[in-house]
């Protein structure tokens, strides 16, 4: 039987894709496609090709060709997600997959004096931060996902949350996107609120070049962020979580589409950058104390803190050891260097696979071995708090709120058992950078301890806003299957990231499923901000949303553990 890639129809499609994007940007070999087919933490499968279009028109033509050929399309930006939502999931699809990488489609256009921005598919948070920093403004998300090179559109597509309390999940009502209708035809929809003409290719050329004027812009076209979130998160007595992916209130076309649309651009609000922010580092051995702090910070001040990030001592220690090199690289070179580092790592691991005697994840093992020569990175006061306290909270405020916050903390800790200190600018930078090194450190830990570690279970959980008993207590029958637990998260929003390194011999998926009933009993929702991907069951309302966006199920099928079959045919059929 002829191999799928060698059939005349597939050869014709591959030829068409190469004519559109160029031969060097249509990848078909296992080695060349490896880093696109494997998720940052989870997910892998085969593809017919990876295509890297260089213009929006090329993206449009590539998508048209794939739809016409009856292929599945998986849209991928930076591939930094934790639930495998932008990679194939196994090899049991009923059609072949073309993965479209948008990394070459960089660029963003500031409008309204920089109060808003139009971002193209490959625009990264780092790129946008740099552009806006020059005019004293910031994007929706700053540190966190940007540390691993995440894209702006990836955040919008998944309603990603992030650390910035005042801004809520990534959201917009303004976008240009391609949608495949029930008749199997791809159509371009311009809901960007900018007049760009009527012909799809003319629209996309004008959009990419930014050749539109203020007169073309409708300033009342829709919301560019979730401006109701501040009021929502302040309601600390509500019996529901503040934010989670399956919340229909934060879905609108591109926002929350999870790859069910071909998104060409989104229009977003930007925000004034805080000048001279203050960071307070808090340590405590009492979860009740931290919850008292959280409730007061959200309700007692006229202004909300910028961020409030939690890290448990065990996560602190893992990140200090297994994330030290990442921490040092970011501190020295910035986040812009990381995508190139990850690409080099992937290429090295692919090369190493050719030699059967070399171990898996060789790059991680080498980097960890070399990291012992890197001098200690963390400030002395943070290390002292690590030794004294189990629970750590980092609170960033504006210069305006700094005085009242410091006065409140001084009063609070006159009787409380914990302590706090106000960070120097360098300490504040280190504290938040260390917090965001944890996720990658868990992956490194698994690679280094491959003989003892089976896999990682990674949960991001939205707790009820009124939940005082927020720190997890696992049953003994689950605890005995775990080597180490890493708890960290966006504490003021009550969104917790919970990573578990599972002991060798236990099935990680089974362990995860055994944890979920306990979360359900607590009224938690999951995932909170990394979306369902191929790890979580999407609730019925979410599946209905996906069916409406993609009635043929030709865009990223199978997410939410739904059917992968064309037209949403049940798996048993």
XYZ file of C-alpha atoms in Angstrom, residues 49-517:
469
model
C 3.451 18.397 6.906
C 4.353 21.440 8.954
C 3.889 24.656 6.983
C 5.401 28.001 8.005
C 3.729 30.750 5.963
C 5.553 34.072 5.789
C 2.614 36.387 5.071
C -1.062 36.535 5.993
C -1.955 35.915 2.362
C 0.213 32.799 2.398
C -1.575 31.664 5.554
C -4.935 32.209 3.839
C -3.880 30.265 0.750
C -2.378 27.430 2.801
C -5.587 27.120 4.833
C -7.685 27.170 1.656
C -5.587 24.412 0.110
C -5.798 22.227 3.212
C -9.562 22.667 3.551
C -10.079 21.913 -0.135
C -7.979 18.735 0.232
C -10.018 17.579 3.239
C -7.114 17.728 5.686
C -7.183 18.529 9.376
C -5.583 21.871 10.293
C -3.839 22.423 13.617
C -2.868 26.041 14.179
C 0.245 26.492 16.302
C 1.996 29.594 17.567
C 4.810 29.270 20.132
C 3.788 25.776 21.339
C 4.193 26.749 24.991
C 0.912 25.268 26.249
C 0.874 22.651 28.986
C -2.098 20.525 27.873
C -1.123 19.591 24.306
C -3.779 21.758 22.661
C -1.627 22.872 19.719
C -0.085 19.538 18.733
C -1.494 16.225 17.461
C -2.698 13.763 20.078
C -1.685 10.292 18.945
C -2.216 8.852 15.488
C -5.888 7.856 15.521
C -7.288 10.681 13.398
C -9.551 9.860 10.431
C -7.801 12.415 8.194
C -4.238 13.560 7.800
C -2.983 16.627 9.633
C -1.291 19.722 8.336
C 0.160 21.728 11.204
C 0.454 25.435 10.397
C 3.094 27.260 12.418
C 2.594 31.019 12.609
C 5.974 31.899 14.100
C 7.107 33.748 10.951
C 4.029 35.990 11.021
C 5.403 38.428 13.569
C 4.390 42.032 13.907
C 1.951 44.367 15.616
C 0.471 47.776 14.807
C -0.158 50.368 17.499
C -3.348 52.372 17.075
C -4.926 55.216 19.004
C -1.557 56.495 20.164
C -0.705 53.037 21.507
C -3.851 52.637 23.607
C -4.696 49.650 21.449
C -2.695 47.226 19.335
C -3.425 44.959 16.371
C -1.361 41.769 16.718
C -0.540 39.338 13.923
C -0.471 35.551 14.592
C 3.229 35.213 15.429
C 3.533 38.283 17.658
C 5.062 37.258 20.981
C 4.447 38.812 24.362
C 8.125 39.705 24.486
C 7.891 41.529 21.157
C 4.798 43.395 22.300
C 6.299 44.264 25.689
C 9.316 45.771 23.956
C 7.200 47.775 21.519
C 4.909 49.153 24.215
C 7.706 49.734 26.701
C 9.046 52.467 24.449
C 5.844 54.489 25.026
C 5.336 53.626 28.694
C 2.617 51.049 28.200
C 2.172 47.285 28.648
C 0.215 44.435 27.015
C -2.375 42.360 28.845
C 0.258 39.865 30.044
C 3.812 40.712 31.022
C 5.924 38.201 32.928
C 4.912 34.574 33.159
C 4.071 33.072 29.823
C 6.305 35.653 28.194
C 9.224 33.957 29.932
C 8.888 31.010 27.578
C 8.183 32.981 24.433
C 4.391 32.639 24.329
C 2.398 34.313 21.565
C -0.283 36.943 22.002
C -2.799 35.021 19.884
C -2.147 31.813 21.798
C -3.231 33.592 24.962
C -6.376 34.973 23.348
C -7.298 31.625 21.782
C -7.156 29.952 25.196
C -8.375 32.778 27.466
C -5.044 32.530 29.278
C -5.049 34.163 32.671
C -1.651 35.226 33.897
C -0.429 37.052 36.941
C -1.846 40.541 36.482
C -4.837 40.747 38.821
C -6.438 43.862 37.368
C -6.637 42.574 33.779
C -8.249 39.164 34.008
C -8.101 36.471 31.309
C -6.937 37.373 27.806
C -10.014 38.503 25.879
C -11.115 40.537 22.896
C -14.222 40.995 20.795
C -12.261 42.240 17.781
C -10.499 39.906 15.337
C -10.008 38.847 11.717
C -10.381 35.103 11.263
C -11.044 32.326 8.788
C -13.931 29.985 9.540
C -14.926 26.755 7.823
C -18.710 26.550 7.497
C -21.037 23.570 7.347
C -20.576 23.511 3.569
C -16.837 22.945 4.010
C -15.892 26.377 2.649
C -13.325 28.624 4.314
C -14.516 32.224 4.649
C -12.725 35.304 5.939
C -14.520 37.275 8.653
C -13.435 40.819 9.533
C -14.723 41.777 12.975
C -11.633 43.837 13.765
C -13.529 47.116 13.670
C -11.212 48.425 10.949
C -12.291 49.020 7.353
C -9.944 46.966 5.187
C -12.004 46.377 2.049
C -13.914 43.309 0.861
C -11.506 41.046 -1.021
C -9.840 38.554 1.392
C -6.318 38.891 0.010
C -6.561 42.692 -0.219
C -7.793 42.741 3.409
C -4.892 40.597 4.577
C -2.271 42.560 2.641
C -3.549 45.819 4.124
C -3.726 44.282 7.575
C -0.165 42.971 7.488
C 1.256 46.241 6.144
C -0.769 48.345 8.596
C -1.848 50.657 5.764
C -5.025 51.874 7.403
C -5.766 55.215 9.020
C -7.604 56.356 12.125
C -10.542 57.193 9.860
C -10.841 53.449 9.072
C -11.158 52.506 12.750
C -14.433 52.085 14.637
C -13.538 52.935 18.229
C -16.765 51.372 19.520
C -16.354 48.019 17.764
C -16.055 45.995 20.975
C -14.065 45.361 24.119
C -10.322 44.790 23.924
C -10.049 43.223 27.379
C -12.299 41.917 30.148
C -13.005 45.223 31.848
C -15.434 43.626 34.336
C -12.826 41.403 35.953
C -11.763 43.858 38.674
C -15.263 43.879 40.143
C -15.564 40.125 39.660
C -12.351 39.169 41.480
C -13.109 41.500 44.404
C -16.175 39.412 45.298
C -14.326 37.225 47.796
C -17.544 35.782 49.220
C -18.720 34.300 45.922
C -19.080 30.528 45.879
C -17.613 30.237 42.364
C -14.103 30.672 40.923
C -12.981 34.006 39.511
C -11.830 32.620 36.164
C -11.650 29.324 34.319
C -11.529 28.275 30.677
C -15.039 26.843 30.490
C -16.667 30.160 31.430
C -18.898 31.202 28.479
C -18.756 34.826 29.626
C -15.218 35.030 28.226
C -15.753 33.419 24.831
C -16.169 35.536 21.733
C -15.095 34.256 18.324
C -11.260 34.306 18.472
C -11.289 34.607 22.280
C -11.527 31.064 23.555
C -11.561 29.495 20.075
C -8.827 26.965 21.014
C -7.659 26.607 17.421
C -11.144 26.153 15.963
C -10.595 29.234 13.783
C -7.707 30.456 11.626
C -6.990 33.731 13.421
C -5.143 36.358 11.355
C -5.154 39.258 13.821
C -6.648 40.430 17.098
C -7.171 43.939 18.434
C -6.408 44.456 22.120
C -6.268 47.161 24.737
C -2.929 48.173 26.223
C -2.295 49.572 29.695
C -0.141 52.271 31.305
C 3.011 50.729 32.751
C 3.378 51.137 36.489
C 6.281 53.416 37.346
C 8.473 52.435 40.288
C 6.349 49.512 41.465
C 6.974 47.984 44.887
C 7.280 44.271 45.673
C 6.567 42.845 49.120
C 7.842 39.345 49.954
C 5.751 37.529 52.551
C 6.488 34.287 54.361
C 4.181 32.310 56.632
C 3.558 28.829 57.961
C -0.180 29.489 58.177
C -2.491 29.166 55.177
C -5.150 31.056 57.154
C -2.847 34.059 57.420
C -2.313 34.170 53.677
C -6.047 33.885 53.066
C -6.699 36.777 55.478
C -4.164 38.823 53.517
C -5.763 37.899 50.204
C -9.260 38.895 51.272
C -8.076 42.207 52.691
C -5.966 43.105 49.650
C -8.900 42.473 47.316
C -11.522 44.352 49.328
C -9.950 47.051 51.511
C -7.950 49.133 49.046
C -9.355 51.440 46.407
C -6.704 50.100 44.027
C -5.905 46.426 43.456
C -2.332 45.105 43.609
C -0.684 44.504 40.255
C 0.073 40.866 41.066
C 0.011 38.435 43.958
C 1.948 35.222 43.320
C 2.225 32.173 45.577
C 4.959 29.534 45.779
C 5.262 26.640 48.218
C 8.644 25.828 49.761
C 8.950 22.536 47.857
C 8.362 24.346 44.556
C 10.862 27.000 45.652
C 13.503 24.329 46.187
C 12.840 22.502 42.913
C 12.994 25.758 40.958
C 16.192 26.805 42.717
C 17.952 23.614 41.661
C 16.322 22.593 38.380
C 15.441 26.014 37.027
C 18.673 27.790 37.930
C 20.075 27.814 34.397
C 16.796 29.102 32.921
C 16.688 31.789 35.613
C 20.281 32.802 34.845
C 19.719 32.862 31.082
C 16.622 35.051 31.336
C 18.313 37.380 33.786
C 21.355 37.729 31.548
C 19.824 37.725 28.062
C 16.098 38.319 28.534
C 13.185 36.180 27.365
C 13.853 36.911 23.689
C 16.651 34.326 23.760
C 14.484 31.438 24.977
C 12.646 30.430 21.770
C 16.011 30.032 20.026
C 17.318 28.026 22.997
C 14.302 25.700 22.947
C 14.652 25.180 19.185
C 18.346 24.324 19.585
C 17.524 21.926 22.437
C 14.910 20.163 20.297
C 17.324 19.787 17.377
C 19.999 18.386 19.671
C 17.593 15.837 21.159
C 16.455 14.777 17.681
C 20.093 14.266 16.681
C 20.778 12.288 19.870
C 17.855 9.974 19.140
C 19.734 8.651 16.125
C 22.141 6.964 18.522
C 20.325 4.269 20.431
C 22.860 4.165 23.251
C 22.247 7.809 24.217
C 19.591 8.498 26.870
C 16.315 10.372 26.386
C 16.218 14.109 27.110
C 19.988 14.327 26.823
C 19.981 18.119 26.474
C 18.187 18.544 29.797
C 20.629 16.233 31.533
C 23.631 18.053 30.128
C 22.196 21.465 31.020
C 21.434 20.292 34.541
C 24.965 18.948 34.955
C 26.402 22.267 33.761
C 24.084 24.265 36.019
C 26.113 23.253 39.081
C 28.805 25.648 37.858
C 26.360 28.577 37.845
C 26.694 30.599 41.046
C 23.671 30.934 43.355
C 21.084 33.236 41.809
C 18.626 34.037 44.593
C 18.931 36.902 47.097
C 19.923 36.015 50.636
C 16.675 37.280 52.168
C 14.589 34.982 49.935
C 16.718 32.003 50.934
C 16.346 32.880 54.615
C 12.551 32.972 54.205
C 12.680 29.607 52.422
C 14.323 28.129 55.504
C 11.815 29.718 57.889
C 8.488 29.510 56.047
C 6.522 26.916 54.092
C 4.349 29.380 52.175
C 5.590 32.375 50.183
C 3.606 35.242 48.670
C 4.949 37.981 46.399
C 2.776 41.088 46.085
C 3.519 43.764 43.502
C 1.826 47.154 43.810
C 1.952 50.527 42.140
C 3.967 53.286 43.783
C 0.653 54.817 44.903
C -0.466 51.683 46.728
C 2.980 50.877 48.152
C 2.658 53.105 51.220
C -0.790 51.912 52.324
C 0.182 48.296 51.616
C 3.350 48.541 53.693
C 1.441 50.127 56.563
C -1.173 47.369 56.418
C 1.453 44.597 56.381
C 3.309 46.140 59.320
C 0.082 46.220 61.311
C -0.940 42.700 60.262
C 2.374 41.090 61.181
C 2.480 42.666 64.621
C 0.241 39.789 65.714
C 0.531 37.278 62.849
C 3.166 34.548 62.902
C 4.689 35.282 59.485
C 6.961 38.090 58.309
C 7.473 40.335 55.295
C 10.073 42.579 53.733
C 9.945 45.180 51.007
C 12.147 44.064 48.119
C 14.837 46.093 46.452
C 14.210 46.384 42.676
C 16.617 43.496 42.030
C 15.042 41.321 44.728
C 11.602 41.987 43.281
C 12.737 40.966 39.808
C 14.340 37.808 41.183
C 11.289 36.872 43.226
C 8.901 36.921 40.268
C 11.383 35.342 37.893
C 11.980 32.499 40.351
C 8.235 31.976 40.679
C 7.877 31.606 36.909
C 10.806 29.197 36.612
C 8.873 26.507 38.471
C 6.921 24.997 35.533
C 10.031 24.353 33.477
C 11.855 23.062 36.532
C 9.291 20.266 36.910
C 10.006 19.122 33.350
C 13.746 19.180 34.064
C 13.267 17.213 37.289
C 11.437 14.472 35.388
C 14.170 14.308 32.736
C 16.977 14.040 35.293
C 15.167 11.549 37.539
C 13.880 9.374 34.708
C 14.606 6.146 36.571
C 12.366 7.135 39.485
C 9.839 9.395 37.703
C 7.158 8.041 35.385
C 5.651 11.348 34.264
C 4.160 14.652 35.396
C 0.560 15.413 36.233
C 0.008 19.140 35.734
C -3.234 20.673 36.967
C -4.213 24.323 36.937
C -7.146 24.752 39.239
C -9.551 27.625 39.821
C -10.665 27.577 43.447
C -13.861 29.179 44.703
C -13.391 32.837 45.599
C -14.689 32.164 49.130
C -12.588 29.041 49.738
C -10.584 29.521 52.928
C -9.312 25.938 52.928
C -7.323 26.507 49.742
C -4.221 24.350 50.332
C -4.648 20.825 49.000
C -4.661 17.735 51.232
C -4.452 14.525 49.194
C -5.624 11.086 50.359
C -2.809 8.729 51.367
C -3.546 6.343 48.476
C -2.698 9.161 46.064
C 0.201 10.596 48.084
C 2.078 7.290 47.958
C 2.233 7.468 44.144
C 3.922 10.882 44.104
C 7.610 11.762 44.405
C 7.229 15.490 44.756
C 4.413 18.061 44.620
C 4.858 21.593 43.328
C 2.259 24.152 44.355
C 2.393 27.680 42.931
C -0.077 30.096 41.396
C -1.907 33.376 41.021
C -3.027 33.621 44.607
C -5.231 36.706 44.560
C -7.305 35.145 41.764
C -7.283 31.792 43.619
C -5.805 30.050 40.587
C -3.331 27.356 41.585
C -0.875 25.404 39.473
C -0.351 21.947 40.932
C 2.378 19.733 39.431
C 3.005 16.194 40.632
C 5.962 14.029 39.658
C 4.586 10.499 39.571
C 6.605 7.495 40.759
C 7.820 4.964 38.229
C 5.307 2.250 37.522
C 2.161 4.305 38.065
C 0.047 5.579 35.178
C 0.050 9.387 35.361
C -3.351 9.700 33.657
C -4.893 7.299 36.167
C -3.396 9.267 39.045
C -4.754 12.504 37.606
C -8.235 11.065 37.191
C -8.166 9.909 40.815
C -7.529 13.525 41.886
C -10.417 15.081 39.998
C -13.326 13.935 42.206
